[in-house]
Tab-separated table of C-alpha atoms and ligand atoms in Angstrom:
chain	number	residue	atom	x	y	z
A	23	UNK	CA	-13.292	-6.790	-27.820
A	24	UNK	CA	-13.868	-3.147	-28.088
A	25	UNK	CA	-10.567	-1.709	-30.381
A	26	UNK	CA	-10.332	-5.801	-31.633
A	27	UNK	CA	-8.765	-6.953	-28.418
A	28	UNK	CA	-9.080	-11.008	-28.524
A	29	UNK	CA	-6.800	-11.946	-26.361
A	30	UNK	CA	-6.007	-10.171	-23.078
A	31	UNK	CA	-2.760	-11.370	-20.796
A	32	UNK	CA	-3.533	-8.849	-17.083
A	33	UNK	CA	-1.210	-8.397	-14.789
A	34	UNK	CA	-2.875	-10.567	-11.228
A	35	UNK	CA	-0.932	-9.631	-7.727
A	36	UNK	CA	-1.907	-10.883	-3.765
A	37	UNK	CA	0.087	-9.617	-0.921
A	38	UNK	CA	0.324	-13.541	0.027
A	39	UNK	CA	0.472	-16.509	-0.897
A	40	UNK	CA	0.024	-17.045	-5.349
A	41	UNK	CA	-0.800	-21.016	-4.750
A	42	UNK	CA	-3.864	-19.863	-2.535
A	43	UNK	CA	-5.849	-17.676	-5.282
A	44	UNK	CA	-4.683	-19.016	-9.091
A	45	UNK	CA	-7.333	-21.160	-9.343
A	46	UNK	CA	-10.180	-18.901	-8.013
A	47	UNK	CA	-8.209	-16.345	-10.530
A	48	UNK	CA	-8.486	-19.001	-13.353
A	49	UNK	CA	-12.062	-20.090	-12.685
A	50	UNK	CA	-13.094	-16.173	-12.880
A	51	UNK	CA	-11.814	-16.188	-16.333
A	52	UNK	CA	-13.827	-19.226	-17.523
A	53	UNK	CA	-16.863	-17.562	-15.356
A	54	UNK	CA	-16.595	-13.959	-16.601
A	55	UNK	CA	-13.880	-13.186	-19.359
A	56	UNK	CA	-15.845	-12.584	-22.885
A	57	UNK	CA	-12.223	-13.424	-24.458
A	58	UNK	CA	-9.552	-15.483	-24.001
A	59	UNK	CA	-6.617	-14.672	-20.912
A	60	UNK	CA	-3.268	-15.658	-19.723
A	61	UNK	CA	-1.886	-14.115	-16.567
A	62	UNK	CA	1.284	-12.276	-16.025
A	63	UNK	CA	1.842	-12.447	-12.405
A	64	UNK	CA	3.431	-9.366	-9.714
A	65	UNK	CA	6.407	-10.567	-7.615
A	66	UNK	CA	6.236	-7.932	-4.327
A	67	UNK	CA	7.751	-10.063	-1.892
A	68	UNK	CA	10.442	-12.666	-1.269
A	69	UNK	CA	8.526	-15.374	0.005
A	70	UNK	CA	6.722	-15.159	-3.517
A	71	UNK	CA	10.127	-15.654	-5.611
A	72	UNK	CA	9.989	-19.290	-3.923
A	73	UNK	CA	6.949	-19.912	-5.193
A	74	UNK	CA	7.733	-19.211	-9.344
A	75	UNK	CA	8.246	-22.788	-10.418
A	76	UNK	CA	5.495	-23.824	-8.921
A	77	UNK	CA	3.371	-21.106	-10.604
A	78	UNK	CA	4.712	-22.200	-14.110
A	79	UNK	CA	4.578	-26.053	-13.631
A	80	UNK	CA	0.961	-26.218	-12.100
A	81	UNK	CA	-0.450	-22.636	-13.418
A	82	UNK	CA	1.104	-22.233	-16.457
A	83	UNK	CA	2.146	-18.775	-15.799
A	84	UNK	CA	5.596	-18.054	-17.713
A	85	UNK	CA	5.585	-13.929	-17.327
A	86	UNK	CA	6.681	-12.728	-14.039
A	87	UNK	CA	6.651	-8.596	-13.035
A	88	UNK	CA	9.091	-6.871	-10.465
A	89	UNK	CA	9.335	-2.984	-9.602
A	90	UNK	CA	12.627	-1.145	-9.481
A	91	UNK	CA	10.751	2.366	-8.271
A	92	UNK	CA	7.543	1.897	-5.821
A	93	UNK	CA	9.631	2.623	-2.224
A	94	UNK	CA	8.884	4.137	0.526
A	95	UNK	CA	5.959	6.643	0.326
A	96	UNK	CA	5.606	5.104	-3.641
A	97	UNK	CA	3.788	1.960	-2.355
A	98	UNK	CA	1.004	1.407	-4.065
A	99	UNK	CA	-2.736	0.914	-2.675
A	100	UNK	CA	-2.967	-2.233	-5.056
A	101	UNK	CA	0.211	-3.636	-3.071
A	102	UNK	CA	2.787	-2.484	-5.711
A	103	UNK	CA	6.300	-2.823	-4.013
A	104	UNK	CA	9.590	-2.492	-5.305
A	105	UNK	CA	12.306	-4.532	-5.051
A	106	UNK	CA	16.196	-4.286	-4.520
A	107	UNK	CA	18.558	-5.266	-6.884
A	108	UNK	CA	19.284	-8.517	-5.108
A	109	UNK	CA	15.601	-9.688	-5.315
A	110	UNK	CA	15.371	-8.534	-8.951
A	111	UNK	CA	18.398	-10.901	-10.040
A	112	UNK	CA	16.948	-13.887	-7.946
A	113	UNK	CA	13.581	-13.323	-9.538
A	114	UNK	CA	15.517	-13.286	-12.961
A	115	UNK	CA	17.461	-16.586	-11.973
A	116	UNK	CA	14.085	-18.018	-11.300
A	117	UNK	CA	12.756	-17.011	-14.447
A	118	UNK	CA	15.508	-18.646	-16.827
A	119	UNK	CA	14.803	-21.649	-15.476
A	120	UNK	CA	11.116	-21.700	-17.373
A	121	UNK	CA	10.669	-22.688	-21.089
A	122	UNK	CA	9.731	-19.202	-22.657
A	123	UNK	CA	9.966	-17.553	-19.229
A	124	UNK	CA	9.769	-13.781	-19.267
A	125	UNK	CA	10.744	-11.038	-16.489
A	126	UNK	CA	9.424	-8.265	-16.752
A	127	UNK	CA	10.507	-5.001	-14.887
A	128	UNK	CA	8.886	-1.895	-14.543
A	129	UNK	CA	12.130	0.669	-14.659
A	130	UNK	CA	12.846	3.591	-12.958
A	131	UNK	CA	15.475	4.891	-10.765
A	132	UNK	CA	13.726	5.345	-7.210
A	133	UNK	CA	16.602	7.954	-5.280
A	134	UNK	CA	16.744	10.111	-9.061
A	135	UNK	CA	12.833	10.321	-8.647
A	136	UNK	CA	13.033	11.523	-4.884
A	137	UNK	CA	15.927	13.718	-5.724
A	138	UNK	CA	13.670	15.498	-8.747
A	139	UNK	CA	10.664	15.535	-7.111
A	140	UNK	CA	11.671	16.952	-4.050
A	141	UNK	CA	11.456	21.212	-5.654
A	142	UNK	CA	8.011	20.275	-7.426
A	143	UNK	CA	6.419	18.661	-4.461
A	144	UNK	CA	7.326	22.005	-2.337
A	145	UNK	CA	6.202	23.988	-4.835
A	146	UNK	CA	2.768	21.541	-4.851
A	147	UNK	CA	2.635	21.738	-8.597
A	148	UNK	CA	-0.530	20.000	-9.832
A	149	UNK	CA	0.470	19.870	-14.048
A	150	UNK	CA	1.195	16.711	-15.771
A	151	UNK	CA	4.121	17.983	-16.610
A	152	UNK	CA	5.379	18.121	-12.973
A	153	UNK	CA	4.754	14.490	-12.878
A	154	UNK	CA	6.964	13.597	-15.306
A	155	UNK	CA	10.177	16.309	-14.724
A	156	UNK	CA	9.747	14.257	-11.478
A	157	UNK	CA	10.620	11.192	-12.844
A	158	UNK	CA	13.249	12.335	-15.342
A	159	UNK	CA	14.343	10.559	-18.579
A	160	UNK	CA	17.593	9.458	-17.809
A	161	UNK	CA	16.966	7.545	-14.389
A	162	UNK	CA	14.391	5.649	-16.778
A	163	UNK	CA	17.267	5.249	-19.315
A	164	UNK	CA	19.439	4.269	-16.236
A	165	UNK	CA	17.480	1.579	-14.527
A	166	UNK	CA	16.991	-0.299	-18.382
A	167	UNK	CA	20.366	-0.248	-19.195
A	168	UNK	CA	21.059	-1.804	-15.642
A	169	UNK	CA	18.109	-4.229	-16.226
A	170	UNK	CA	19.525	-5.378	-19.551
A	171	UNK	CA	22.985	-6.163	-17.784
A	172	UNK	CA	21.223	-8.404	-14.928
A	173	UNK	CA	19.353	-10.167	-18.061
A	174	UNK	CA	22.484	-10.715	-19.782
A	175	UNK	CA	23.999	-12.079	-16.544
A	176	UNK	CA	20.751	-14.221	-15.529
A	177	UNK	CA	20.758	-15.444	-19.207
A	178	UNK	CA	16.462	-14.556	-18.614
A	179	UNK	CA	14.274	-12.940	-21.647
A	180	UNK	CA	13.364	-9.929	-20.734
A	181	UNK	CA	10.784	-7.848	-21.528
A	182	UNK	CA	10.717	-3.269	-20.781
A	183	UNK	CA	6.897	-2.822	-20.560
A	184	UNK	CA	5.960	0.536	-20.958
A	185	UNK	CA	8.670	2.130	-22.300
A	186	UNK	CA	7.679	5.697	-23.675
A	187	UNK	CA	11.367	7.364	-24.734
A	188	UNK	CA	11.420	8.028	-27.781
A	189	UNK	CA	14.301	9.456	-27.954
A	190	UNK	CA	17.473	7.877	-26.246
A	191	UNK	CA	16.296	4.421	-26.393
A	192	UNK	CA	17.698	3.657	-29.641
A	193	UNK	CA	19.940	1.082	-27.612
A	194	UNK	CA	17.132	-1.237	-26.938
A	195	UNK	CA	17.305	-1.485	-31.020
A	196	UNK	CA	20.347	-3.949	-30.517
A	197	UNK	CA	18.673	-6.176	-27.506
A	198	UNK	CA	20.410	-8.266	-25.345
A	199	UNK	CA	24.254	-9.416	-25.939
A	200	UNK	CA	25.130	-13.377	-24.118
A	201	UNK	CA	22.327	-15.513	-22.798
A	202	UNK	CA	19.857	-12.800	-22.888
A	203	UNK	CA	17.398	-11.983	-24.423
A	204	UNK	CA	15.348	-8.188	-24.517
A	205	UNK	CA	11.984	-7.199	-26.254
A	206	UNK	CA	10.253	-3.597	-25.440
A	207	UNK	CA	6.699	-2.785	-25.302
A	208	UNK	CA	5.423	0.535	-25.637
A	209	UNK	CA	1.267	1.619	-24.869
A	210	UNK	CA	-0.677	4.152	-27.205
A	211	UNK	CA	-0.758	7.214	-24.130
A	212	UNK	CA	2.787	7.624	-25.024
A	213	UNK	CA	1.923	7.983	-28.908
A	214	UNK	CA	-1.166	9.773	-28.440
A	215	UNK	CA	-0.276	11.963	-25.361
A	216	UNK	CA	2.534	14.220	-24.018
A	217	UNK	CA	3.581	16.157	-20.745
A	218	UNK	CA	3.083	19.239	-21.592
A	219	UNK	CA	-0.527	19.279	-22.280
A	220	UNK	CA	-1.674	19.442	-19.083
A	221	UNK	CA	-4.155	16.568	-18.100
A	222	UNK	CA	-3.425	17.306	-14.269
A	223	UNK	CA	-4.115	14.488	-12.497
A	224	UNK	CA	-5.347	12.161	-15.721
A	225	UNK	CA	-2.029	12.275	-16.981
A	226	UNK	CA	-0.120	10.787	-14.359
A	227	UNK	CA	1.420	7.847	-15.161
A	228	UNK	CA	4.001	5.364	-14.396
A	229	UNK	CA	6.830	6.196	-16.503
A	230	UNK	CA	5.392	9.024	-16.982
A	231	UNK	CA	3.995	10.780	-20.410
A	232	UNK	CA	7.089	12.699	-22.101
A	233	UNK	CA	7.851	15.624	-24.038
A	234	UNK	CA	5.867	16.217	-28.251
A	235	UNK	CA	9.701	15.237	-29.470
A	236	UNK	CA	9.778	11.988	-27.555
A	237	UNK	CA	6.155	10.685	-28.668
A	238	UNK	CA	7.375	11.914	-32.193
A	239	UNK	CA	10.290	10.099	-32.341
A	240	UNK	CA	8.767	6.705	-30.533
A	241	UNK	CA	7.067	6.363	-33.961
A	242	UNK	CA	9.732	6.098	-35.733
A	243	UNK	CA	11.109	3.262	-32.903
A	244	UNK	CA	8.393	1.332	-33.581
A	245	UNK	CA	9.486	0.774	-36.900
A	246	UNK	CA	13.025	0.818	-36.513
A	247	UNK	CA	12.653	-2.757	-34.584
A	248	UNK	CA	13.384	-0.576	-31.247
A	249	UNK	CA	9.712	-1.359	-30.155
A	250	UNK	CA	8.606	-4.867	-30.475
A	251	UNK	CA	4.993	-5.122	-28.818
A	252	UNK	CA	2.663	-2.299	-27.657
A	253	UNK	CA	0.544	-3.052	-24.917
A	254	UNK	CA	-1.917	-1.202	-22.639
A	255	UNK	CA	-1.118	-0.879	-18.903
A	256	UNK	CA	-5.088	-0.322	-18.748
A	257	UNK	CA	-6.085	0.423	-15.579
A	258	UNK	CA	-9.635	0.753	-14.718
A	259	UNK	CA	-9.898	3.200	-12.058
A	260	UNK	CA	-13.138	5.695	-11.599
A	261	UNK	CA	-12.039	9.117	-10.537
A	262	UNK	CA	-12.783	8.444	-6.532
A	263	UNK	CA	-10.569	5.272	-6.886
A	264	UNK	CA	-7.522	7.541	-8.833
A	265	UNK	CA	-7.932	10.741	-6.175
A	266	UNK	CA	-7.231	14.492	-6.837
A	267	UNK	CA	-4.137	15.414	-5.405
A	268	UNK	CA	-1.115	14.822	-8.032
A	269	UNK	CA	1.210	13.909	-5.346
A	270	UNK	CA	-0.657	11.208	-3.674
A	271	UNK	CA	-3.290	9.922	-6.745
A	272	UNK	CA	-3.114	6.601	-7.861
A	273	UNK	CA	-0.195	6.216	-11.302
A	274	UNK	CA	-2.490	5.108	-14.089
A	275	UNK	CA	-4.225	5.889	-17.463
A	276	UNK	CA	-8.116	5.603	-17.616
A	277	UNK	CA	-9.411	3.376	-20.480
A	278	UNK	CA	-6.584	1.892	-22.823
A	279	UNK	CA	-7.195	-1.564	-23.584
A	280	UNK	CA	-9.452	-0.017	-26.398
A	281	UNK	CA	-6.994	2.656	-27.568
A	282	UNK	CA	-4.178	0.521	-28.827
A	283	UNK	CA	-5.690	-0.094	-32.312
A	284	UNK	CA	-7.234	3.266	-32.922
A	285	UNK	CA	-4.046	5.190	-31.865
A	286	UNK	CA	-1.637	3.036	-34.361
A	287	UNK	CA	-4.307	3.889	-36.794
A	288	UNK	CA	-4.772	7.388	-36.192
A	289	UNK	CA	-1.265	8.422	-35.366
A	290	UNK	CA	0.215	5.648	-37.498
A	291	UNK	CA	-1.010	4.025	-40.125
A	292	UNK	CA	-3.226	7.078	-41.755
A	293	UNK	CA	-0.178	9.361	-41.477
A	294	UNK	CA	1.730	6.922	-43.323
A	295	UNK	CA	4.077	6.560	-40.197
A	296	UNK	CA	3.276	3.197	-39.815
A	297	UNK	CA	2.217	-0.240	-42.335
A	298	UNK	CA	-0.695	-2.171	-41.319
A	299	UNK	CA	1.904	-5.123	-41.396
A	300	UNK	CA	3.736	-3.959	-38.774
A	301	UNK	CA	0.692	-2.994	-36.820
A	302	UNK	CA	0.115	-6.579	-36.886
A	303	UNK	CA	2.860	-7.467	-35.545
A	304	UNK	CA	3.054	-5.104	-32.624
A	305	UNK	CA	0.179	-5.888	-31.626
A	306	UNK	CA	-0.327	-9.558	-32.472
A	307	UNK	CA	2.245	-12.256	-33.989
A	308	UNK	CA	5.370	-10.404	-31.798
A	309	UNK	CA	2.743	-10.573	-28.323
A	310	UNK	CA	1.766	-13.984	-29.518
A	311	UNK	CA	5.343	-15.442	-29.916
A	312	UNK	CA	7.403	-13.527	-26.723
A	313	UNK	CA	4.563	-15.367	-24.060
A	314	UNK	CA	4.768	-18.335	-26.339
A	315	UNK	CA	1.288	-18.456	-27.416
A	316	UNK	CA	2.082	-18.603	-31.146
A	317	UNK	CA	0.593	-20.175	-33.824
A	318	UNK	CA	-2.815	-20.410	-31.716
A	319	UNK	CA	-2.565	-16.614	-31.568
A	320	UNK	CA	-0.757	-13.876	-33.707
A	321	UNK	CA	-1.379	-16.054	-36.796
A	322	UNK	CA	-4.273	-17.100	-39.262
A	323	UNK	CA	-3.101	-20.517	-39.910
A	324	UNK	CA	-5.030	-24.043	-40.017
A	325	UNK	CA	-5.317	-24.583	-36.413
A	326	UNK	CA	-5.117	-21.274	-35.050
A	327	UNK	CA	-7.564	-19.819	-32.597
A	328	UNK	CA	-9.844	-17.536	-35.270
A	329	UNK	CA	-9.564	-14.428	-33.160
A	330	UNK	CA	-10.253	-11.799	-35.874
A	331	UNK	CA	-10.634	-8.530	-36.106
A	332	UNK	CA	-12.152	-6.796	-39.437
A	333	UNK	CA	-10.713	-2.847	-39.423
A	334	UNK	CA	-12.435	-0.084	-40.563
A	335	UNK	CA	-9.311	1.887	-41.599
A	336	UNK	CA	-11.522	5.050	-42.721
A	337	UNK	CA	-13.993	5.106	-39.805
A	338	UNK	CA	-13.719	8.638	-37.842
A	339	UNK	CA	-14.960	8.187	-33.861
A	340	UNK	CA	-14.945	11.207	-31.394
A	341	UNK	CA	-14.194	8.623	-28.045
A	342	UNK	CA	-16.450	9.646	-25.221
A	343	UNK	CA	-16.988	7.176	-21.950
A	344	UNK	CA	-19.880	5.028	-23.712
A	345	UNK	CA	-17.461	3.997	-26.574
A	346	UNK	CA	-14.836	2.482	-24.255
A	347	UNK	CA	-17.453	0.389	-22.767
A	348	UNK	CA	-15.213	0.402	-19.357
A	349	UNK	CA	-15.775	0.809	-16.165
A	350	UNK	CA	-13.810	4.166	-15.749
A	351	UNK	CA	-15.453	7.289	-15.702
A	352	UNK	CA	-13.296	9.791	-17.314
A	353	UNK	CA	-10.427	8.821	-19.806
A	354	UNK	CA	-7.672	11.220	-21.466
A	355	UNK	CA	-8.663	9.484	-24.393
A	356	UNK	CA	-12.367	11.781	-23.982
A	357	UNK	CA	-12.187	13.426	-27.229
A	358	UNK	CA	-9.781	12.615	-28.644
A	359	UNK	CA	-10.734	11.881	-32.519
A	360	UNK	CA	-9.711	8.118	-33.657
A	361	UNK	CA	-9.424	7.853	-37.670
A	362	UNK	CA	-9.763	4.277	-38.007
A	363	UNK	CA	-11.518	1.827	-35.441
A	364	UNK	CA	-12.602	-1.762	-35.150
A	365	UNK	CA	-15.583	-2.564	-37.352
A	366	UNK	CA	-16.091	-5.964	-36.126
A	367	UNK	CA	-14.190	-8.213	-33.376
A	368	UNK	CA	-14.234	-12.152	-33.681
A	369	UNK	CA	-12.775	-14.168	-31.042
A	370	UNK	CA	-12.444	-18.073	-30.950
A	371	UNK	CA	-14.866	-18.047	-34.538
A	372	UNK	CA	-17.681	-16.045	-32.683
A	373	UNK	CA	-18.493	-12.313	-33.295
A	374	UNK	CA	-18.360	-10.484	-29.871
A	375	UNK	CA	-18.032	-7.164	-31.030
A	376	UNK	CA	-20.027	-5.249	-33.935
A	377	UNK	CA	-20.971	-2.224	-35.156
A	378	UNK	CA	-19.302	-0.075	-31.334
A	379	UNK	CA	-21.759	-2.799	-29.478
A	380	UNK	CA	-20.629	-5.636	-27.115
A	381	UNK	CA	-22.906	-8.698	-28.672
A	382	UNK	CA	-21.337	-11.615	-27.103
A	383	UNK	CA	-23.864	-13.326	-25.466
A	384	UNK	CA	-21.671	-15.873	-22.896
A	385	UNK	CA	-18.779	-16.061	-21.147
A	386	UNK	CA	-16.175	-18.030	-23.931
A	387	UNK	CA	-13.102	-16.888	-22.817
A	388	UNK	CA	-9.702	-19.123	-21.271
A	389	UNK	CA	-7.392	-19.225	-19.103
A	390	UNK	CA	-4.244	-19.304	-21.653
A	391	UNK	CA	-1.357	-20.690	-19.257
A	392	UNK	CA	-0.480	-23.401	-21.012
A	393	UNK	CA	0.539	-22.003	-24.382
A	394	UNK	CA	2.400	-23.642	-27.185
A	395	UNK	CA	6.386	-23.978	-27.169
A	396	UNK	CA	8.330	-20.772	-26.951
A	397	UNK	CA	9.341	-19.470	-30.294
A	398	UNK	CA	10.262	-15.980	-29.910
B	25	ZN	ZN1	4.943	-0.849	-14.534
């Protein structure tokens, strides 16, 4: 609601079994969610690749997540695991079996990142900046272009979340060649943000931030058609949850579900980098069709959901904690000053955000999963 968010598709992983906890997942959304969700769901083991058509026949989930990076000593607390190349491709194969299936993969060459981090990590540099020489550009280049061939062999749409090179990834512009088929998704800390002002800790990310010249020039891609959706890769983590220690902290950026608007409006559209037409598409009618959910969402149509949001295109906020109204507390985003900001937020005909308040009064959201035909 907050930043005129009406729709919100999370990412929902287990360690076990996804048949045993959809439902509960589901029911939370009907209990809980102020707006409407559909889930994207984390494949981390091979037992779970079995279990894909049943998630999209009986759950309605259609997006599916793997993890090229995420090895050894990378393992997430959450459970993040990454997979070989030979899970990857069955996960695709599973995939392109779904009506409007999508496999998403979060790219990044594991043995490059060991092999660059190795110097920094004896050196224990702290700076954001470290983070990211650690994960360098071209092993992130490296693992989409070999993502793109499996895609083109599995005949699977396929989505690069987070994608944050700006320069170099011009060859996403011409998608997929064969059966495939390729959209990218960049998130506003890669627009707003870069490595080399030093954030320590609150700037580590997976990919990680990049240099001023990338985040300039991943403006232009998200008007050259390189960049098709921008999403968030929120994650909600307080400072104990994140840690301290560069090296060993959890890969995330504080508080930016809320951001996405206000940065394309800031950065973009009142610096003339950017039309308010193709704001709404990044962030609305592209989303809408690629997880099929299009013309209930991502249009205004007869018969489509009335999830507005009313912009105020002039409206200057400085963004502390309180304005996020998240759970985390402490952002990048703290201070940063937004020119342009969601005046009012109307989801399913009802207002649930007004004036930087939360009014809904109720629970309204759903669960999403069955959405409309694909049409992307
Ligand atoms: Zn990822």
């Amino acid at each position: 609601m907050v930043g005129g968010v009406t729709t919100v598709l999370p990412f929902v992983i287990t360690r076990g079994s996804y048949a045993d906890v959809l439902a509960d997942m589901q029911r939370a959304v009907a209990a809980e969610s102020l707006v409407d969700m559909a889930f994207h769901a984390i494949i981390i083991r091979e037992s779970q690749i079995a279990e894909i058509q049943r998630m999209a026949g009986e759950f309605g989930v259609r997006a599916f997540k793997t993890f090229m990076a995420y090895k050894g000593r990378e393992i997430s607390p959450s459970g993040i695991q990454g997979m070989g190349d030979a899970e990857i491709f069955s996960v695709f194969q599973e995939v392109a079996k779904i009506p409007g299936g999508v496999a998403i993969v979060h790219c990044e060459n594991m043995e490059l990142i060991e092999l660059h981090q190795k110097p920094l990590i004896a050196a224990n540099r702290q700076d954001t900046a470290a983070w990211s020489d650690g994960r360098p550009v071209f092993g992130e280049l490296e693992a989409i272009r070999s993502m793109v061939a499996f895609a083109e062999a599995a005949g699977v749409q396929l989505l690069i979340p987070h994608m944050g090179i700006g320069i170099g990834s011009e060859m996403l512009r011409q998608k997929a060649s064969g059966r495939g088929r390729v959209a990218t998704e960049t998130c506003p800390h890669y627009l707003a943000f870069d490595k080399d002002t030093d954030r320590g800790v609150m700037g580590k990310v997976n990919p990680p931030l990049r240099s001023a010249a990338h985040a300039d020039a991943l403006w232009e891609r998200l008007t050259d058609g390189t960049v098709d959706v921008m999403g968030s890769d929120h994650c909600p983590f307080t400072k104990a949850v994140k840690g301290s220690d560069l090296w060993t902290a959890r890969a995330g950026i504080t508080g930016g579900s809320a951001m996405i608007l206000p940065v394309l409006l800031t950065g973009g559209v009142n610096r003339q980098r950017l039309t308010i037409e193709r704001l709404v598409e990044l962030t609305s009618t592209n989303a809408a069709r690629l997880f099929g959910l299009y013309p209930k969402k991502g249009a205004l149509e007869v018969g489509s959901d009335a999830d507005l949001v009313i912009v105020d295109v002039d409206r200057q906020v400085k963004v502390d904690l309180p304005t996020l109204h998240s759970v985390v507390d402490f952002t990048p985003y703290e201070g940063y000053v937004a020119r342009g900001w969601a005046a009012t937020t109307i989801a399913g005909g009802q207002v649930v955000y007004d004036g930087g308040e939360v009014v809904a009064e109720r629970a309204r959201g759903r669960y999403l999963g069955r959405g409309g035909q694909p049409s992307w």
